Coordinates of C-alpha atoms and ligand atoms in Angstrom, one line a residue:
M1 CA -80.4 53.3 145.6
D2 CA -83.9 52.5 144.5
H3 CA -86.5 54.2 142.4
F4 CA -89.3 54.4 145.0
Q5 CA -89.5 58.0 145.8
Y6 CA -92.1 60.5 147.1
H7 CA -93.3 62.9 144.5
G8 CA -94.9 65.6 146.7
R9 CA -96.6 63.5 149.4
V10 CA -97.2 60.4 147.3
L11 CA -94.8 57.4 147.1
H12 CA -94.2 56.4 143.5
A13 CA -92.6 53.4 141.8
E14 CA -90.5 55.2 139.2
A15 CA -93.2 57.5 137.6
V16 CA -96.2 55.3 138.7
S17 CA -98.2 56.5 141.7
L18 CA -98.8 53.7 144.2
P19 CA -102.3 54.8 145.3
D20 CA -103.3 54.6 141.5
L21 CA -101.7 51.2 141.3
A22 CA -103.5 50.0 144.5
E23 CA -106.7 51.2 142.9
A24 CA -106.0 49.3 139.7
V25 CA -104.8 45.9 141.1
G26 CA -106.1 45.8 144.7
T27 CA -104.1 45.2 147.8
P28 CA -101.9 43.7 149.0
F29 CA -99.5 43.6 146.0
Y30 CA -95.8 43.4 145.3
V31 CA -94.4 46.1 143.0
Y32 CA -91.0 45.9 141.4
S33 CA -89.0 48.7 139.7
S34 CA -87.2 47.8 136.4
A35 CA -84.8 50.7 136.7
T36 CA -83.7 49.5 140.1
L37 CA -83.2 45.9 139.0
R38 CA -81.1 47.2 136.1
R39 CA -79.1 49.5 138.2
H40 CA -78.3 46.9 140.8
Y41 CA -77.2 44.5 138.1
Q42 CA -75.0 47.2 136.5
V43 CA -73.4 48.3 139.8
F44 CA -72.6 44.6 140.7
T45 CA -71.2 43.7 137.3
A46 CA -69.2 47.0 137.0
A47 CA -67.5 46.2 140.3
L48 CA -66.3 42.9 138.6
A49 CA -65.0 44.7 135.5
G50 CA -61.9 43.1 134.0
L51 CA -62.5 39.7 135.7
D52 CA -63.8 36.8 133.6
A53 CA -67.1 36.6 135.5
L54 CA -70.6 35.5 134.9
T55 CA -73.4 36.8 137.2
C56 CA -76.1 34.2 137.7
F57 CA -79.1 35.7 139.5
A58 CA -80.2 33.4 142.3
V59 CA -83.8 32.8 141.2
K60 CA -84.8 31.6 144.7
A61 CA -84.7 35.2 145.7
N62 CA -87.5 36.1 143.3
G63 CA -88.8 33.7 140.8
N64 CA -91.1 36.1 138.8
L65 CA -90.5 35.5 135.1
A66 CA -90.5 39.3 134.4
V67 CA -87.9 39.9 137.1
I68 CA -85.7 37.1 135.8
A69 CA -86.2 38.4 132.2
T70 CA -85.3 42.0 133.2
L71 CA -82.0 40.7 134.6
A72 CA -81.5 38.3 131.7
R73 CA -81.8 41.1 129.2
Q74 CA -78.9 42.8 131.0
G75 CA -76.8 39.7 130.5
A76 CA -77.5 37.8 133.7
G77 CA -77.5 34.0 133.9
A78 CA -79.5 32.1 136.5
D79 CA -78.6 30.0 139.6
V80 CA -81.5 27.6 140.1
V81 CA -82.2 25.1 142.9
S82 CA -85.1 23.1 141.5
G83 CA -86.6 21.8 138.3
G84 CA -89.2 24.5 138.6
E85 CA -86.7 27.2 138.8
L86 CA -84.8 25.7 135.9
E87 CA -88.0 25.9 133.8
S88 CA -88.7 29.4 135.0
A89 CA -85.2 30.5 134.0
L90 CA -85.5 29.0 130.6
A91 CA -89.0 30.4 130.1
A92 CA -87.7 33.9 131.0
G93 CA -85.2 33.7 128.3
V94 CA -82.0 32.8 130.2
P95 CA -79.7 30.9 127.8
A96 CA -78.9 27.4 129.0
E97 CA -75.2 28.1 128.9
R98 CA -75.7 30.7 131.6
I99 CA -77.6 28.5 134.0
V100 CA -76.1 26.7 137.0
F101 CA -78.0 24.2 139.2
S102 CA -77.3 24.3 142.9
G103 CA -79.0 22.5 145.8
V104 CA -78.4 19.7 148.3
G105 CA -81.2 17.4 147.2
K106 CA -81.7 17.4 143.4
S107 CA -84.0 14.5 142.3
A108 CA -83.3 12.2 139.4
R109 CA -86.0 13.9 137.4
E110 CA -84.4 17.3 138.1
L111 CA -80.9 16.1 137.2
K112 CA -82.2 14.6 133.9
A113 CA -84.0 17.9 133.1
A114 CA -80.7 19.8 133.7
L115 CA -78.8 17.4 131.4
A116 CA -81.6 17.6 128.7
A117 CA -81.3 21.4 128.8
D118 CA -77.5 21.2 128.5
I119 CA -77.0 23.9 131.2
L120 CA -73.6 25.4 132.0
Q121 CA -72.9 23.3 135.2
I122 CA -74.4 21.3 138.0
N123 CA -73.0 22.0 141.4
V124 CA -72.9 18.7 143.3
E125 CA -73.0 18.6 147.1
S126 CA -72.4 14.9 148.0
V127 CA -70.8 11.7 146.8
P128 CA -74.2 9.9 146.5
E129 CA -75.5 12.8 144.4
M130 CA -72.3 12.6 142.2
E131 CA -72.9 8.9 141.7
A132 CA -76.5 9.3 140.9
L133 CA -75.7 12.0 138.3
S134 CA -73.0 9.8 136.8
C135 CA -75.5 7.0 136.3
I136 CA -78.1 9.3 134.8
A137 CA -75.6 11.0 132.5
C138 CA -74.4 7.6 131.3
S139 CA -78.0 6.3 130.8
V140 CA -78.8 9.2 128.5
G141 CA -75.4 9.2 126.8
T142 CA -74.1 12.5 127.9
T143 CA -71.5 14.1 130.1
A144 CA -72.4 16.3 133.0
R145 CA -70.2 19.3 133.7
V146 CA -70.0 19.5 137.5
A147 CA -68.5 21.7 140.2
L148 CA -68.1 20.4 143.7
R149 CA -69.7 22.6 146.2
I150 CA -67.3 22.8 149.1
N151 CA -68.3 23.5 152.7
P152 CA -65.4 25.6 153.9
D153 CA -66.3 25.6 157.6
I154 CA -66.5 29.4 157.7
D155 CA -69.0 31.2 159.9
A156 CA -70.7 33.8 157.8
H157 CA -71.8 35.8 160.9
T158 CA -75.3 36.0 159.7
H159 CA -78.7 34.7 160.9
A160 CA -78.3 31.1 162.1
K161 CA -81.0 30.0 159.7
I162 CA -79.2 31.3 156.6
T163 CA -75.7 30.3 157.5
T164 CA -74.7 27.5 155.1
G165 CA -70.9 27.3 155.2
V166 CA -70.2 25.8 158.7
R167 CA -69.4 22.2 159.3
E168 CA -72.7 21.5 161.0
A169 CA -74.7 22.6 157.9
K170 CA -76.2 20.2 155.4
F171 CA -74.5 22.0 152.5
G172 CA -71.5 21.1 150.5
I173 CA -68.6 18.6 150.8
E174 CA -66.3 19.1 153.8
W175 CA -63.4 21.0 152.4
T176 CA -60.8 18.6 154.0
A177 CA -62.4 15.8 151.9
A178 CA -62.5 17.8 148.7
H179 CA -59.4 16.4 147.0
Q180 CA -60.6 12.8 147.5
V181 CA -64.0 13.6 146.2
Y182 CA -62.7 15.5 143.3
A183 CA -60.5 12.5 142.3
R184 CA -63.7 10.3 142.6
A185 CA -65.6 12.7 140.4
A186 CA -62.8 12.6 137.8
A187 CA -62.9 8.8 137.8
L188 CA -66.7 8.5 137.4
P189 CA -68.1 8.0 133.9
G190 CA -70.4 10.6 132.6
L191 CA -68.9 13.4 134.7
Q192 CA -66.6 16.2 133.7
P193 CA -65.4 18.0 136.9
V194 CA -64.8 21.6 135.9
G195 CA -64.4 23.4 139.2
I196 CA -65.3 24.3 142.7
A197 CA -68.4 26.1 144.2
V198 CA -69.1 27.7 147.5
H199 CA -71.9 29.6 149.2
I200 CA -71.5 30.4 152.9
G201 CA -74.7 32.1 153.6
S202 CA -77.1 35.0 152.9
Q203 CA -77.4 38.5 154.1
L204 CA -73.6 38.8 155.0
T205 CA -72.9 42.2 156.5
E206 CA -69.2 41.7 156.9
I207 CA -66.5 41.1 154.3
E208 CA -64.1 39.0 156.3
P209 CA -66.1 35.7 156.0
F210 CA -66.0 36.0 152.2
A211 CA -62.3 36.6 152.4
A212 CA -61.7 33.6 154.6
A213 CA -63.8 31.3 152.4
F214 CA -62.3 32.5 149.1
Q215 CA -58.7 32.1 150.6
R216 CA -59.7 28.5 151.5
L217 CA -60.8 27.9 148.0
R218 CA -57.7 29.3 146.6
D219 CA -55.6 26.9 148.7
L220 CA -57.8 24.0 147.6
I221 CA -57.5 24.9 143.9
V222 CA -53.7 25.1 144.2
M223 CA -53.7 21.7 145.8
L224 CA -56.1 20.1 143.2
R225 CA -54.1 21.4 140.4
R226 CA -50.9 20.0 142.0
D227 CA -52.8 16.7 142.0
G228 CA -53.2 17.1 138.2
H229 CA -56.9 18.1 138.2
T230 CA -58.2 20.7 135.8
I231 CA -60.1 23.6 137.4
T232 CA -61.6 26.0 135.0
T233 CA -64.5 27.5 136.9
L234 CA -64.9 28.9 140.4
D235 CA -68.4 29.5 141.6
L236 CA -68.4 32.0 144.5
G237 CA -72.1 31.8 145.4
G238 CA -74.1 34.8 146.6
G239 CA -74.7 36.2 150.0
L240 CA -73.8 39.9 149.9
G241 CA -76.2 41.7 152.3
V242 CA -78.4 44.7 151.8
P243 CA -79.4 47.4 154.2
Y244 CA -82.8 46.7 155.8
G245 CA -82.4 49.6 158.2
D246 CA -81.5 47.7 161.4
E247 CA -77.8 47.0 160.8
E248 CA -75.2 48.3 163.2
G249 CA -72.8 49.8 160.7
P250 CA -72.5 50.2 156.9
I251 CA -72.7 47.1 154.9
P252 CA -69.9 46.3 152.4
G253 CA -71.0 47.0 148.9
P254 CA -70.1 45.4 145.5
D255 CA -66.7 47.2 145.3
A256 CA -65.4 45.8 148.6
Y257 CA -66.7 42.4 147.7
A258 CA -65.0 42.5 144.3
A259 CA -61.8 43.7 145.9
V260 CA -61.7 40.5 148.0
I261 CA -62.4 38.4 145.0
R262 CA -59.6 40.0 143.0
R263 CA -57.2 39.6 145.9
A264 CA -58.1 36.0 146.7
V265 CA -58.8 34.3 143.4
G266 CA -58.4 36.9 140.7
D267 CA -55.1 35.5 139.4
L268 CA -56.1 31.8 139.2
G269 CA -57.2 32.0 135.6
C270 CA -60.6 30.6 136.4
R271 CA -63.9 31.7 135.0
L272 CA -65.8 33.1 137.9
I273 CA -69.5 32.6 138.6
L274 CA -71.3 34.8 141.0
E275 CA -74.8 34.0 142.4
P276 CA -76.2 37.1 143.9
G277 CA -79.9 37.1 144.8
R278 CA -80.9 39.5 147.5
L279 CA -78.5 42.2 146.4
L280 CA -80.1 42.4 143.0
V281 CA -83.7 42.4 143.9
A282 CA -84.4 43.2 147.6
N283 CA -84.5 47.0 147.2
A284 CA -86.2 46.7 143.9
G285 CA -89.5 45.6 145.5
L286 CA -92.1 46.8 147.9
L287 CA -95.1 45.1 149.4
V288 CA -98.0 47.5 149.4
T289 CA -100.8 46.9 151.9
R290 CA -103.9 48.7 153.1
V291 CA -104.9 49.3 156.7
L292 CA -108.0 47.4 157.7
Y293 CA -108.3 48.5 161.3
I294 CA -106.6 50.4 164.1
K295 CA -107.0 48.5 167.2
E296 CA -106.2 49.8 170.7
G297 CA -104.9 46.8 172.7
A298 CA -104.3 46.7 176.4
T299 CA -100.7 47.7 176.1
R300 CA -100.1 48.7 172.5
T301 CA -101.8 50.0 169.4
F302 CA -102.1 47.6 166.4
V303 CA -102.3 48.7 162.8
I304 CA -104.0 45.7 161.2
V305 CA -103.2 45.5 157.5
D306 CA -104.4 43.2 154.7
A307 CA -101.0 41.6 154.0
G308 CA -100.0 38.8 156.1
M309 CA -97.0 36.6 156.9
N310 CA -98.2 34.3 154.1
D311 CA -97.3 37.2 151.7
L312 CA -94.0 38.2 153.4
M313 CA -92.6 35.5 155.6
R314 CA -89.2 37.0 156.6
P315 CA -90.3 38.9 159.8
A316 CA -92.0 35.8 161.1
M317 CA -89.4 33.4 160.0
Y318 CA -86.2 35.3 160.8
G319 CA -87.3 38.1 163.0
A320 CA -86.3 40.2 160.0
H321 CA -86.6 44.0 160.0
H322 CA -88.4 45.7 157.1
A323 CA -89.1 49.5 157.1
V324 CA -92.8 50.3 157.0
V325 CA -93.7 53.7 155.5
P326 CA -96.8 55.5 154.6
V327 CA -97.7 55.6 150.9
V328 CA -99.2 59.1 151.3
N329 CA -97.5 61.4 153.8
P330 CA -99.9 63.5 155.9
E331 CA -100.5 67.0 155.0
V332 CA -99.5 68.4 158.3
N333 CA -97.0 67.0 160.7
D334 CA -99.6 65.5 163.1
K335 CA -98.4 63.8 166.2
P336 CA -97.0 60.5 165.1
M337 CA -98.4 57.1 166.4
V338 CA -96.4 54.3 167.7
A339 CA -97.9 51.0 166.8
D340 CA -97.3 47.4 165.8
V341 CA -98.0 46.7 162.2
V342 CA -99.6 43.3 162.0
G343 CA -101.4 41.1 159.5
P344 CA -104.7 39.2 159.8
I345 CA -103.2 35.7 160.2
C346 CA -103.8 33.7 163.3
E347 CA -100.2 33.7 164.5
T348 CA -98.6 36.2 166.9
S349 CA -95.6 36.1 164.6
D350 CA -97.7 37.7 161.9
T351 CA -96.1 41.0 162.8
F352 CA -94.3 43.2 160.2
A353 CA -93.0 45.8 162.7
S354 CA -93.1 46.4 166.4
G355 CA -93.1 49.8 168.0
C356 CA -93.1 51.5 164.6
T357 CA -93.4 55.3 164.4
L358 CA -95.9 56.2 161.8
P359 CA -98.0 59.2 160.9
P360 CA -101.5 59.0 162.4
L361 CA -103.2 56.3 160.3
R362 CA -106.8 55.4 159.6
A363 CA -108.5 52.4 158.0
G364 CA -108.1 52.6 154.3
D365 CA -104.6 54.2 154.3
L366 CA -101.8 52.5 152.4
L367 CA -98.5 51.4 153.8
A368 CA -95.4 50.2 151.9
I369 CA -93.2 47.5 153.4
R370 CA -89.7 48.2 151.9
T371 CA -86.9 45.9 150.7
A372 CA -89.4 43.2 150.0
G373 CA -88.2 42.2 146.5
A374 CA -86.1 39.3 147.7
Y375 CA -87.4 36.2 149.5
G376 CA -90.8 37.9 149.6
S377 CA -93.2 36.6 147.0
S378 CA -90.9 33.6 146.3
M379 CA -91.6 32.4 149.9
A380 CA -95.3 33.2 150.0
S381 CA -97.9 30.6 150.7
F382 CA -101.6 30.0 150.8
Y383 CA -101.6 29.8 154.6
N384 CA -104.9 30.5 156.2
A385 CA -106.5 29.9 152.7
R386 CA -105.4 33.3 151.6
P387 CA -104.7 34.2 148.0
L388 CA -101.2 34.7 146.6
C389 CA -101.0 38.5 146.0
P390 CA -100.4 39.9 142.6
E391 CA -97.0 41.2 141.4
V392 CA -96.6 44.3 139.3
L393 CA -93.5 45.4 137.4
V394 CA -93.1 49.1 136.7
A395 CA -91.1 50.6 133.9
D396 CA -91.0 54.4 134.0
S397 CA -94.7 55.4 133.8
T398 CA -96.1 52.1 132.7
H399 CA -96.9 49.0 134.7
A400 CA -97.8 45.4 134.0
V401 CA -99.4 42.8 136.3
V402 CA -96.6 40.1 136.0
R403 CA -98.5 37.7 138.2
E404 CA -102.2 37.7 138.7
R405 CA -103.6 37.3 142.2
I406 CA -103.9 33.5 142.7
P407 CA -107.2 33.0 144.5
W408 CA -107.5 30.6 147.4
Q409 CA -110.2 28.8 145.3
A410 CA -107.2 27.5 143.3
L411 CA -106.4 25.3 146.3
L412 CA -109.9 23.9 146.5
S413 CA -109.8 23.0 142.8
W414 CA -106.8 20.7 143.5
Q415 CA -108.4 19.0 146.5
R416 CA -110.7 15.9 146.5
L417 CA -112.9 14.5 149.2
P418 CA -112.3 10.7 149.3
A419 CA -115.4 8.6 148.4
W420 CA -116.1 7.8 152.2
L421 CA -116.3 11.5 153.0
A422 CA -118.2 12.7 149.9
P423 CA -121.7 13.8 150.8
A424 CA -124.2 11.2 149.7
A425 CA -126.5 12.6 147.0
D426 CA -129.6 12.4 149.2
E427 CA -127.7 14.0 152.2
G428 CA -126.7 16.9 150.0
Q429 CA -130.2 17.3 148.9
G430 CA -131.5 17.2 152.4
Q431 CA -129.2 20.0 153.4
A432 CA -130.1 22.0 150.3
D433 CA -133.8 21.7 151.3
G434 CA -133.0 22.8 154.9
R435 CA -134.0 19.3 156.3
Ligands
PLP1 N1 -76.4 30.6 145.8 C1 -76.8 29.6 146.6 C2 -76.3 28.2 146.4 C3 -77.8 29.9 147.6 O1 -78.2 28.9 148.5 C4 -78.2 31.2 147.8 C5 -79.2 31.6 148.8 O2 -79.2 31.0 149.9 C6 -77.8 32.2 146.8 C7 -76.9 31.8 145.9 C8 -78.2 33.6 146.9 O3 -78.0 34.2 148.1 P1 -78.2 35.7 148.3 O4 -79.7 36.0 148.0 O5 -78.0 36.0 149.7 O6 -77.3 36.5 147.4

């Protein structure tokens, strides 16, 4: 459930009218609902009630400080995958003891920063990374709490590009090698192995792959304990899917997911860490865009909007479906139009929806692209020298711009012409004079 509803004909974010917001901040823009963020966090954590569980929001899904802070105020920790995300989580007020650091390629600088911040744990994904971390921890005279991310070789039955738990994937340590690698971690100076981590993919719409992966972890923990290792934490990753509107059946929710957790690992006496990203933020965000032109093509009608794939990459990258809805519903039920909703970018993949049924639209009308709170702004780019669009957080009837529009000129200010390409002073003068 989200808090983007029509009041009369006009779509609102909580009590804020989206046309008013568009007037105030300009289009395109992302808008997030605080109430939806809080609700999603509460529903997720309520499902885990009774378990010793820490929910660490996967910051990669949405790195906006205000979004992270909204969840942190509810008690969320953070799962980060870079030094930048670590700094963002700390800046948003997430206590270090609630931060876990995942990722297959952490640099020495990032590992040092994680140790300096004294975060809860670092999830290591390879023996070389483990050895590097051991050296760094010894050099700064500290001990790193580590969990081994295991690759359980379980197919998540999700999009190939976001499947992470199969053998062919770059992620994690092959589960059959885990007991050797755990022993190695225990023997390395500067490391304190505390547990096991897993993450098999994102946007899972079936519960069985979770069940299979968690059962594999259970077997592994039993074996590691038999070998004399201490396992106190179990990081189960993220991955629970959300409805985008094109799924075949109902998607399992937090209750079904929690039931699988209880059954598979609930009695192991481990502290559980969960890393949901999409589930917490996807339905808490919309991308609002304005129609620039209606173009009648040879075979289809195009609604050309001012948001592009640089703002929301998912349709171009994964062929992902996002519902596109009018911000203001028409007064009368005029004959709908069937059109492709496309952006202005010079790529055919810059298409938000194909064959979409919409009310008759005109230039200047507003559209909302739903379920855009996860992997939307966090994957945005300056492609085509376009600005990064603003982000707005709504709380009841108030709003705040929580990231300004970042103009494309910001790109120019970081670029330099090398001396051999810089216009000579007299050449520049000649051009200015029209010579
Ligand atoms: N944890 C890890 C290690 C991830 O790589 C990801 C995303 O890929 C997540 C958590 C969050 O996944 P999701 O947004 O699907 O919950």
